[in-house]
Tab-separated table of C-alpha atoms in Angstrom:
chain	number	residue	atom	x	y	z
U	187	UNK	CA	-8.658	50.084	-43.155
U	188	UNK	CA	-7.169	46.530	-43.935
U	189	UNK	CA	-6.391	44.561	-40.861
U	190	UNK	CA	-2.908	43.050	-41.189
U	191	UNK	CA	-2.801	39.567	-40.856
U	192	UNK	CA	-1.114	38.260	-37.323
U	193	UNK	CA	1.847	35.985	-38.594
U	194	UNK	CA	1.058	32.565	-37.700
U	195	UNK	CA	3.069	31.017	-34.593
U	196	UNK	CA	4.682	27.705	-35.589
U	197	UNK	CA	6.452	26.046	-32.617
U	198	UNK	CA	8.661	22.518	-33.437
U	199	UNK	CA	8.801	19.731	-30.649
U	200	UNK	CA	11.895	16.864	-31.726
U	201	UNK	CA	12.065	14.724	-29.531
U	202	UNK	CA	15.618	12.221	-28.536
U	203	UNK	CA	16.787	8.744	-29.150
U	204	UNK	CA	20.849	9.393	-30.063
U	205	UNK	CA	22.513	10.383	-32.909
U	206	UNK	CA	20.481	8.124	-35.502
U	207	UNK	CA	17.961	10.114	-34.162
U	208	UNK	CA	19.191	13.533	-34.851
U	209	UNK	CA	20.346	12.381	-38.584
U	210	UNK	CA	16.505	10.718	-38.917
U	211	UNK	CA	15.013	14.296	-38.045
U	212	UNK	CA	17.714	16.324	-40.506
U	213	UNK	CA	16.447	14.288	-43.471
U	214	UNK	CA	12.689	14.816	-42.227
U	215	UNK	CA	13.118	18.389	-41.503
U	216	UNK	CA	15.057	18.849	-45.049
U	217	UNK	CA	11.742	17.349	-46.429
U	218	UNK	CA	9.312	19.366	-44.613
U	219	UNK	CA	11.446	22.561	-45.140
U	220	UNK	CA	11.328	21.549	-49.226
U	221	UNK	CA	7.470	20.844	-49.401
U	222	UNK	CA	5.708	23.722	-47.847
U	223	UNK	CA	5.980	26.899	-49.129
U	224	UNK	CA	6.367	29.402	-46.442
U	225	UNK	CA	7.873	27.280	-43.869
U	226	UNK	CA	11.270	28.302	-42.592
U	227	UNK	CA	12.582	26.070	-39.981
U	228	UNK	CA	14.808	28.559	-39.037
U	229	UNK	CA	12.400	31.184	-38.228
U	230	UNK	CA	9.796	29.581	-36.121
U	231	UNK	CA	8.338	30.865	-33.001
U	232	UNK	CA	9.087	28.258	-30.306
U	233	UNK	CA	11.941	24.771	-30.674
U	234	UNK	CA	12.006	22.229	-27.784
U	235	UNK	CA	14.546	20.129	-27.778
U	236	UNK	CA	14.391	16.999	-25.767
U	237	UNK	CA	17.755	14.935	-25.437
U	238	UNK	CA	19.518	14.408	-29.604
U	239	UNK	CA	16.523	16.460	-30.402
U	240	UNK	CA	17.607	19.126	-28.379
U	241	UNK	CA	21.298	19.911	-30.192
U	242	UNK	CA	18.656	20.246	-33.494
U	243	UNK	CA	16.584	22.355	-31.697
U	244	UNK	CA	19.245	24.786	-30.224
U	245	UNK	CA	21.029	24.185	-33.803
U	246	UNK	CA	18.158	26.021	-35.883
U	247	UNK	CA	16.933	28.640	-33.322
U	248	UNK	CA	20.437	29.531	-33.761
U	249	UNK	CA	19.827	30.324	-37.769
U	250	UNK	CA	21.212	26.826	-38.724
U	251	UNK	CA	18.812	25.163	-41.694
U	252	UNK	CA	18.101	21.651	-42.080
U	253	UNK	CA	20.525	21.826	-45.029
U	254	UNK	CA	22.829	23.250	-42.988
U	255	UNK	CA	22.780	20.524	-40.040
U	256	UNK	CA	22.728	17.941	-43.081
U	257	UNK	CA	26.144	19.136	-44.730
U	258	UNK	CA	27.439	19.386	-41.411
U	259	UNK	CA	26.338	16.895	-39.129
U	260	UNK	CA	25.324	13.665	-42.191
U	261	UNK	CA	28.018	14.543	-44.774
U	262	UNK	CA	31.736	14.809	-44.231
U	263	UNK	CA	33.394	17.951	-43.029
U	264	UNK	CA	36.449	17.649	-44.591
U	265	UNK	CA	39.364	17.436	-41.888
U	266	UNK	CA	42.197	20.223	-42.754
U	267	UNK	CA	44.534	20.490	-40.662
U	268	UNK	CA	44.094	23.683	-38.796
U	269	UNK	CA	40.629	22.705	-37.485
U	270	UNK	CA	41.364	18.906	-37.078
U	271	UNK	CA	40.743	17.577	-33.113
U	272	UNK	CA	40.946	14.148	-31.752
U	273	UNK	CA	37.508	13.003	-32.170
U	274	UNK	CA	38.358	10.744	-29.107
U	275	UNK	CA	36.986	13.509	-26.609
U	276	UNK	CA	34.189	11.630	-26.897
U	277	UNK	CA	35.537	8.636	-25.400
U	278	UNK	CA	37.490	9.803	-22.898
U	279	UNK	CA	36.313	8.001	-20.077
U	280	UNK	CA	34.954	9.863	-16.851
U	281	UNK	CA	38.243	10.456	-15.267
U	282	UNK	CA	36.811	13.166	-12.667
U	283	UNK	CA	33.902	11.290	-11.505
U	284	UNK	CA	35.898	7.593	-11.623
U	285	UNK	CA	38.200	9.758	-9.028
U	286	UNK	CA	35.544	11.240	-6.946
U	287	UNK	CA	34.103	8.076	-6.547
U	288	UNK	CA	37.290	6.155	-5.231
U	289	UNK	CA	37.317	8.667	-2.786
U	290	UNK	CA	34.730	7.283	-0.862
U	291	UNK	CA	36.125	3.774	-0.892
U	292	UNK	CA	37.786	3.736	2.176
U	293	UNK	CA	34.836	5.385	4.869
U	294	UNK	CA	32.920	2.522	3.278
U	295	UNK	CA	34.836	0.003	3.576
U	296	UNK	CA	35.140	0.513	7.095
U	297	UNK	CA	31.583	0.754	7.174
U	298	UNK	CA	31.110	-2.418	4.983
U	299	UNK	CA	33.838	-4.166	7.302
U	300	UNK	CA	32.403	-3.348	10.713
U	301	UNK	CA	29.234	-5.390	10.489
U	302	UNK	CA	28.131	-8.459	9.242
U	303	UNK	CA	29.923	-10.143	6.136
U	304	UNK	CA	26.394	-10.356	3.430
U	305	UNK	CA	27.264	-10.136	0.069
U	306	UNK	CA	23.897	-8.359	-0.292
U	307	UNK	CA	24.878	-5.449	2.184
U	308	UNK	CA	28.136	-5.048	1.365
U	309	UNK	CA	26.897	-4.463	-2.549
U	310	UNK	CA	24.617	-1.988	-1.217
U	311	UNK	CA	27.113	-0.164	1.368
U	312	UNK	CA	29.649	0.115	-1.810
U	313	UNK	CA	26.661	1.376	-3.971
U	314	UNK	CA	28.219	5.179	-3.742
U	315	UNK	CA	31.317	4.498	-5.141
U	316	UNK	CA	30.029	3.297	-8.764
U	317	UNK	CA	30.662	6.232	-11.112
U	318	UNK	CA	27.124	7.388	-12.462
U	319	UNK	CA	28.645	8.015	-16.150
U	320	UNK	CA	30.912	6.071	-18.061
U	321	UNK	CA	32.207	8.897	-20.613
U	322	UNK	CA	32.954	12.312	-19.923
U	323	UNK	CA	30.125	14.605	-21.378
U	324	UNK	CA	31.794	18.011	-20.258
U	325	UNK	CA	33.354	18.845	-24.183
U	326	UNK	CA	29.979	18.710	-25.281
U	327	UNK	CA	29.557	21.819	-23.398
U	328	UNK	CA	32.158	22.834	-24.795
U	329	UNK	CA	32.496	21.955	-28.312
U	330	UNK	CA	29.027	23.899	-28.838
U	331	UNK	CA	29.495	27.153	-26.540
U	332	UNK	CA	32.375	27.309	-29.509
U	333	UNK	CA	29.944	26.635	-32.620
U	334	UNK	CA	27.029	29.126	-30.839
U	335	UNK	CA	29.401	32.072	-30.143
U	336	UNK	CA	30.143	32.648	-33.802
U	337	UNK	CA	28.859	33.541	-37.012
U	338	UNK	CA	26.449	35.305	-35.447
U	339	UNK	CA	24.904	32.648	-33.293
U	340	UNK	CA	24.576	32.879	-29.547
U	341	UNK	CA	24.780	30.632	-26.982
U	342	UNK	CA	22.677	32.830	-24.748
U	343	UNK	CA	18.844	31.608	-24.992
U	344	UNK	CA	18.417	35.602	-23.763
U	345	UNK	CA	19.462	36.579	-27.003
U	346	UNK	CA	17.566	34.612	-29.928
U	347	UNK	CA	14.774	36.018	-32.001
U	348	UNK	CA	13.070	32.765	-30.982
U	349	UNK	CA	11.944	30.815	-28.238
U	350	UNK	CA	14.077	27.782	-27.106
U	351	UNK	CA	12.770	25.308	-24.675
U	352	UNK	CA	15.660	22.424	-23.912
U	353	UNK	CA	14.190	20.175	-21.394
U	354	UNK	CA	16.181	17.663	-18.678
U	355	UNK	CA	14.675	16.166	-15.448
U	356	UNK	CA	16.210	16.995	-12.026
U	357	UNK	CA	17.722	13.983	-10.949
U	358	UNK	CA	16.754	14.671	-7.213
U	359	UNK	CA	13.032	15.777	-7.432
U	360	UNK	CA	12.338	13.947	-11.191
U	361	UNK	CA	11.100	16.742	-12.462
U	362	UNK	CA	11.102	18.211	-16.186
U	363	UNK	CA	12.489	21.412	-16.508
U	364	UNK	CA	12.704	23.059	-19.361
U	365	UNK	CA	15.874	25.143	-19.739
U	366	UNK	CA	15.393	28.115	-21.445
U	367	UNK	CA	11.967	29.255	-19.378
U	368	UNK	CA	11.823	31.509	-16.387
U	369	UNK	CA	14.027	31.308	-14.022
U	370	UNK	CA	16.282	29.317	-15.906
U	371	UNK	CA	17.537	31.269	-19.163
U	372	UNK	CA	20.813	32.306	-17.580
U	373	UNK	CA	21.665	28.714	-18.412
U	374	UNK	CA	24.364	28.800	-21.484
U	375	UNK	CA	22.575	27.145	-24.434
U	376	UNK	CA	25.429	24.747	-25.010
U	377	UNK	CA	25.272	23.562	-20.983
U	378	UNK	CA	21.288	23.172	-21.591
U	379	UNK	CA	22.319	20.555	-24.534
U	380	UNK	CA	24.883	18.656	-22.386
U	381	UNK	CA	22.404	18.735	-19.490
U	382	UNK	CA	19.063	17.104	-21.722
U	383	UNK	CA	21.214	14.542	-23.355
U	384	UNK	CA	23.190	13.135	-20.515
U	385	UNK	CA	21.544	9.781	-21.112
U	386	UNK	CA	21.983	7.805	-17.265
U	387	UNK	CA	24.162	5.294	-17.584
U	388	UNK	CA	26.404	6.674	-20.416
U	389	UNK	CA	26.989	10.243	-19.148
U	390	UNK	CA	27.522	12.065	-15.764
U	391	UNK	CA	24.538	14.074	-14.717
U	392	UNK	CA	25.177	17.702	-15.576
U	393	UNK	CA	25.238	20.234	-12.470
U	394	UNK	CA	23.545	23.179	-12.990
U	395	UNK	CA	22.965	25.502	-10.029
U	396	UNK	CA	23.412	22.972	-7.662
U	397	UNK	CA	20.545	20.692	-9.436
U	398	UNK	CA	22.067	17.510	-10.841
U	399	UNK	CA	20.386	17.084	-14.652
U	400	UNK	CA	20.001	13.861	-16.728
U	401	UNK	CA	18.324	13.493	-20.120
U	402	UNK	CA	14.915	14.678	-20.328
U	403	UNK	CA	12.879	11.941	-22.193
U	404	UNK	CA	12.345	10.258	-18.995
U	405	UNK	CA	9.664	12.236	-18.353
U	406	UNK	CA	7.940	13.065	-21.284
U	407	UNK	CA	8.825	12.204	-25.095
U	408	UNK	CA	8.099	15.643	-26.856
U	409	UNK	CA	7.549	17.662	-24.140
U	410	UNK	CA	5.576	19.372	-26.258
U	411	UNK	CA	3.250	20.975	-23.572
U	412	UNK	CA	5.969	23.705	-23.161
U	413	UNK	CA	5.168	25.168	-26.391
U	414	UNK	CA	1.454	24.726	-26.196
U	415	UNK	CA	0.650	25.794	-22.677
U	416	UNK	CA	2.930	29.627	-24.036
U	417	UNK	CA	0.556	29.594	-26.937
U	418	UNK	CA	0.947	28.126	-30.680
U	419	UNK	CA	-1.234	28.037	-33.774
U	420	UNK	CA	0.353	24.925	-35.565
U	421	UNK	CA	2.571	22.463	-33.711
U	422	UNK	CA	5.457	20.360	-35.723
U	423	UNK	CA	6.369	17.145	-33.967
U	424	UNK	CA	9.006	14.715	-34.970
U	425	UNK	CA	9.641	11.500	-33.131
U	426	UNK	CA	12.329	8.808	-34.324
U	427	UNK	CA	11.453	5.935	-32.272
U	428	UNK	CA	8.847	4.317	-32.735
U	429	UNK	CA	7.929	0.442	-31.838
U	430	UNK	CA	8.876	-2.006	-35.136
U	431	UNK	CA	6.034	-3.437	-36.237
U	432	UNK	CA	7.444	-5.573	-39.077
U	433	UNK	CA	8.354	-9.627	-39.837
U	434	UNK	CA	11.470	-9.138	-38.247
U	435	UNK	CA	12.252	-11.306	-35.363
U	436	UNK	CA	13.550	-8.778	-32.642
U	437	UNK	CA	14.885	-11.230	-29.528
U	438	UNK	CA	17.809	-12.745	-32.696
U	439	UNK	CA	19.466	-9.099	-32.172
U	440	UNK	CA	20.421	-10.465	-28.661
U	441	UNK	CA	19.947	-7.767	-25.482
U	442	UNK	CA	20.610	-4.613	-27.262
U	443	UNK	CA	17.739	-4.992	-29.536
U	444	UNK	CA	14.971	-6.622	-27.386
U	445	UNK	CA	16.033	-3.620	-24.782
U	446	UNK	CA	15.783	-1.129	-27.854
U	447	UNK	CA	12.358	-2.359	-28.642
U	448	UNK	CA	11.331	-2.313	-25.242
U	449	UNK	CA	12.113	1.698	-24.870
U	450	UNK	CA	10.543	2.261	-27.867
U	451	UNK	CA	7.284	0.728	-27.224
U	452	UNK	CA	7.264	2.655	-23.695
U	453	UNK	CA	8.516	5.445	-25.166
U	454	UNK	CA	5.617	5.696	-27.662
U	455	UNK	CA	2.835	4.301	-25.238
U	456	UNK	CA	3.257	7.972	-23.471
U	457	UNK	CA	3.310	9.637	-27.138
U	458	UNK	CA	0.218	8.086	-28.157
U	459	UNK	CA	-1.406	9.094	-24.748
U	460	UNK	CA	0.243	12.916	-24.604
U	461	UNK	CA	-1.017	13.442	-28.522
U	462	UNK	CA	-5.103	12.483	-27.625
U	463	UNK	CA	-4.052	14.863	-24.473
U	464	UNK	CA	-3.226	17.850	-26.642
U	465	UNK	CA	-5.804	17.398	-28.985
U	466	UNK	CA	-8.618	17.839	-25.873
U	467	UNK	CA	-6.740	20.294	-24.406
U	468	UNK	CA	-5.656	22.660	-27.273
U	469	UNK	CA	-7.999	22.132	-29.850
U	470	UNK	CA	-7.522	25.559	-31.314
U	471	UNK	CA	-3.892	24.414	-32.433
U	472	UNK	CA	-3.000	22.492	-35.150
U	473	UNK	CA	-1.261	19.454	-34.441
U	474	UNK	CA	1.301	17.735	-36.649
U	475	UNK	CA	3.010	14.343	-35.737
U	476	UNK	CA	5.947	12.616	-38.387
U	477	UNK	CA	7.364	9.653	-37.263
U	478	UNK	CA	8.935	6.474	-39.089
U	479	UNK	CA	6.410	3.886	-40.490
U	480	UNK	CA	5.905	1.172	-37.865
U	481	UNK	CA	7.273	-1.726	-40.131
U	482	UNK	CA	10.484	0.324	-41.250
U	483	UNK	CA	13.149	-1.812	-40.036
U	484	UNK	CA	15.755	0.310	-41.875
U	485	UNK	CA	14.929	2.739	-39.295
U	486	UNK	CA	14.045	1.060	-36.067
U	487	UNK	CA	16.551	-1.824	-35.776
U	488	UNK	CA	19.860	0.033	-36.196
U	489	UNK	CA	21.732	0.610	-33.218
U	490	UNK	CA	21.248	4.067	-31.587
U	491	UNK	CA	24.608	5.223	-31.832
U	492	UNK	CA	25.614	3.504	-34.794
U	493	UNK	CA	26.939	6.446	-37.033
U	494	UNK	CA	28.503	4.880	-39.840
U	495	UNK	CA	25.224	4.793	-42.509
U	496	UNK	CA	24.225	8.042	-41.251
U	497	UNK	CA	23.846	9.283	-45.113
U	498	UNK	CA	21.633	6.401	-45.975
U	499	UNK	CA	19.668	7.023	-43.069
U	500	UNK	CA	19.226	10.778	-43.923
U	501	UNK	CA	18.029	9.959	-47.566
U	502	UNK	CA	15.946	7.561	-46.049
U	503	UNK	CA	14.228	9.513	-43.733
U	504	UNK	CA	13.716	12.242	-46.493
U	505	UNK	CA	12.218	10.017	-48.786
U	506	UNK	CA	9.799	8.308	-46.373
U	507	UNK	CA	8.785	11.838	-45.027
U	508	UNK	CA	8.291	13.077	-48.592
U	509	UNK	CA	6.354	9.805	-48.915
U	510	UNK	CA	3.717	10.432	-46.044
U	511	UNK	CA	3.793	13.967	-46.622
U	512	UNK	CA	2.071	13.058	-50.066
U	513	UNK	CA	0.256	10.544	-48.894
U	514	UNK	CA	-1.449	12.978	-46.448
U	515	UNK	CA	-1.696	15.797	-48.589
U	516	UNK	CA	-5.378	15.301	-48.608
U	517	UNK	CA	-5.537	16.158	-44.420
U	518	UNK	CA	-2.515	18.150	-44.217
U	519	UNK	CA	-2.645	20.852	-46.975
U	520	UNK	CA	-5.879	22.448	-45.509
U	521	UNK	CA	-4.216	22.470	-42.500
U	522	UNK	CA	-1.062	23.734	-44.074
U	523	UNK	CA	-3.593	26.653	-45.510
U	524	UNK	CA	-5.190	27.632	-42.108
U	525	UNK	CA	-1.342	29.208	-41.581
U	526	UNK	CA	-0.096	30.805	-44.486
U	527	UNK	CA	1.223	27.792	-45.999
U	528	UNK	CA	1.416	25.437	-49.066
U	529	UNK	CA	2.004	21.943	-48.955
U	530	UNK	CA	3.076	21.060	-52.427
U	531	UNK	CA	1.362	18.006	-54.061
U	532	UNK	CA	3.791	18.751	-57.445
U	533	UNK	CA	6.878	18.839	-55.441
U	534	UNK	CA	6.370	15.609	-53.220
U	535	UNK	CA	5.123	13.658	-56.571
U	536	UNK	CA	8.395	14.192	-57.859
U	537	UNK	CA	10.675	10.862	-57.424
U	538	UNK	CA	13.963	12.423	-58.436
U	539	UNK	CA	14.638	15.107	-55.951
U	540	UNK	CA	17.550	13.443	-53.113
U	541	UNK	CA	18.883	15.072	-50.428
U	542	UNK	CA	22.621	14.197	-49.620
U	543	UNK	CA	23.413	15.343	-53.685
U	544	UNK	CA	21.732	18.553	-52.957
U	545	UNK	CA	23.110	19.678	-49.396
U	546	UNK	CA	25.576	22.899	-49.286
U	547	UNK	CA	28.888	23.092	-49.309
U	548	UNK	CA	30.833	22.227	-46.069
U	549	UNK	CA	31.609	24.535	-43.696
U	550	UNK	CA	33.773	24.778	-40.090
U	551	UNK	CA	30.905	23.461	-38.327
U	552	UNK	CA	30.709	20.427	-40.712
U	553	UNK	CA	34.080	19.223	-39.634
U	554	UNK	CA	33.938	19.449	-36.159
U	555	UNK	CA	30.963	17.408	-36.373
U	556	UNK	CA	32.514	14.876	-38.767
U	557	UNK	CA	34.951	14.294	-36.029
U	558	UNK	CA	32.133	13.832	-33.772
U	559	UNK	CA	30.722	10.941	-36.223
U	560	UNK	CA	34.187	9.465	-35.975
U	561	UNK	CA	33.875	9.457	-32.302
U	562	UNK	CA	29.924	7.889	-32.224
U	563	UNK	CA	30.944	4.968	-34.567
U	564	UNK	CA	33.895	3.713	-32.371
U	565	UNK	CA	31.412	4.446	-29.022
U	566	UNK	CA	29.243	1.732	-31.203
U	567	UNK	CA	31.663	-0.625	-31.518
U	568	UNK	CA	32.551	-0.711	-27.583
U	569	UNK	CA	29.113	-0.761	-27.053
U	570	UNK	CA	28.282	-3.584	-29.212
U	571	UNK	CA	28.154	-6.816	-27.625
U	572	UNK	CA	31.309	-9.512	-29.090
C-alpha cells in the first residue's frame, strides 16, 4: 500500500514596527502568495503575530488573503454612508486613564509637600500621576471583535482551523506571552491584537486577567520560537525594519529618525542572533527570512505611522520581494521542493505583473480600515516634529 504523504506544516512569524509595517508585509505576502505554487497564506499551520504583525497574523488565520488585507487595508474602502465612522477614534486621547491619574494628585501632593522642597523628589513623588498612554487603544478591541465575528471569521482563537500565537510582554514580570497558547486562549482574538500592539508610550497597557500587557517586540522580534518549539517543517519570517545601510545621512531627519534608526539596529541585532539560534536548534526545519534590502531608503526612512504613501509602499515591497525571491531562486526553490512547493522562476522574471492594479474589489472591511488610514496619517502629523 502507498503511504500518503503527511501535509507539510508551514508556520508564518511577522513581526511589528506600525502600520508601514503591516502595508510592507501585505505587498511581501501578496508576492510570496503569487510565486509559489502551493502556498496558501491562508491555510497555514501556525501565524504569530508580534505587535502590526499581529493584526496580519490574526487577519489571515481568520481566512483573510494577502489580496484581501491589500484591497482593504492599502487601497481605499470607499466611504458610503451607512458604514462611514469618525476615523478620529483613533485619536481620541486617553480620557479614562488622564482621569485615573488626576486622581492621585492630591495624596501626592501632600506627600510631595510634607518633606523637603527638591525638584528631583518632587518629580519622582508625582511620577504616578503621568498617564502611561497618550491615545485611547480600547476601539481597537473593538473595531476588530466586529470584523472577526462575521463572514465567518471568529474572534475566538478556540475556534480556527489554525494555530494563532499573538505575543505581548507582561508589563509587571517582562515576560513574553504568547496569547493564544495554554492557558491563555480564552483571550478574545481582537483583545490579543490591542494587547501586542499597545506600543508604551503611545497606548495604555491592555489589562487582561489582571496582567497589564504592552507590545510584544520588546522581548523578542519574531518570536518565532513559539512556532518552532510546537513543531514546523518550513518557517516564513517577515521583518520590516531593518537598519538603513545606504548614503543617506540619518541625524538631518532630526530626533525621530536618528531614534528610528537606533530601534532598528537593536531591533535587528536580536534578529540576527535569534536566526543563527534557530538554525542550531531546529535544524530539521526550514528557515525562511524576507526583509527590506539594507540600503532601501524608500523603506526604512519613512516615518512609522506615516500612512499617506501606503500604496507606493505596498508595490514597493512587492516588487523588491519578487526581486529577492528571484534572485534566490537558486537556494530557495529546493527548499520550496522539500514541502510540496514551487517557487516559480517564470513568474518572478516577469516585470509587468503589479499589485495595487490587481487587488479585489472592496469590501466592508476595506472601509473601515480606510477610515483607520485617515486616522494614522493625522496621528503622523501630531507626531511629527514642527
Amino acid at each position: 500500500m502507498r503511504k500518503t504523504r503527511a501535509a507539510p506544516r508551514i508556520a508564518l512569524a511577522l513581526a511589528g514596527g506600525g502600520p508601514l509595517a503591516a502595508v510592507y508585509e501585505i505587498g511581501a505576502l501578496c508576492a510570496l502568495e503569487e510565486a509559489v505554487d502551493g502556498l496558501d497564506c491562508t491555510r497555514l499551520q501556525h501565524y504569530v503575530g508580534v505587535s502590526a504583525g499581529g493584526f496580519i497574523a490574526a487577519s489571515l488565520a481568520n481566512g483573510l488573503s494577502p489580496r484581501a488585507l491589500c484591497a482593504a487595508f492599502v487601497e481605499d474602502g470607499g466611504g458610503e454612508a451607512a458604514e462611514a465612522f469618525d476615523p478620529a477614534w483613533l485619536m481620541v486621547p486617553a480620557y479614562a486613564e488622564f482621569a485615573r491619574r488626576a486622581l492621585r494628585l492630591p495624596l501626592l501632593a501632600a506627600s510631595a509637600l510634607a518633606g523637603p522642597w527638591r525638584w528631583a523628589a518632587l518629580l519622582a513623588e508625582f511620577g504616578p500621576a503621568i498617564p502611561t498612554g497618550l491615545f485611547a487603544n480600547e476601539e481597537i478591541h473593538r473595531r476588530l471583535a466586529r470584523v472577526f465575528s462575521q463572514g465567518g471569521r471568529s474572534n475566538d482563537f478556540r475556534q480556527l482551523r489554525a494555530r494563532l500565537s499573538l505575543v505581548a510582554t507582561d508589563l509587571d514580570s517582562g515576560d513574553a506571552v504568547a496569547l493564544g497558547g495554554k492557558g491563555w486562549d480564552h483571550v478574545p482574538i481582537s483583545r490579543a491584537v490591542q494587547a501586542t500592539a499597545a506600543l508604551p508610550g503611545l497606548f495604555p497597557p491592555v489589562d487582561i486577567d489582571g496582567h497589564s500587557f504592552v507590545d510584544g517586540a520588546l522581548k523578542k522580534t519574531l518570536h518565532a520560537s513559539v512556532a518552532l518549539e510546537e513543531g514546523t517543517d518550513l518557517l516564513l519570517c517577515l521583518n520590516p525594519l531593518a537598519p538603513y545601510r545606504g548614503t543617506a545621512r540619518i541625524a538631518e531627519g532630526g530626533l525621530p529618525a536618528v531614534l528610528g534608526q537606533t530601534l532598528r539596529a537593536l531591533i535587528h541585532s536580536r534578529l540576527e542572533a535569534a536566526m543563527r539560534n534557530y538554525a542550531r536548534a531546529y535544524p530539521g526545519t526550514d528557515i525562511v527570512l524576507l526583509e527590506p534590502e539594507p540600503d532601501d531608503a524608500r523603506v526604512h526612512l519613512a516615518s512609522a505611522f506615516s500612512y499617506r504613501r501606503r500604496r507606493e509602499l505596498a508595490e514597493h515591497a512587492y516588487r523588491q520581494t519578487r526581486a529577492q525571491l528571484l534572485a534566490r531562486h537558486g537556494q530557495l526553490a529546493p527548499m520550496f521542493a522539500r514541502h510540496g512547493l514551487v517557487l516559480r522562476a517564470d513568474l518572478l522574471a516577469d516585470t509587468s505583473r503589479s499589485l495595487i492594479a490587481q487587488a479585489p474589489p472592496r469590501h466592508r472591511l476595506g472601509r473601515t480600515l480606510a477610515d483607520l488610514g485617515q486616522a494614522l496619517d493625522s496621528i503622523d502629523r501630531r507626531l511629527r516634529p514642527a
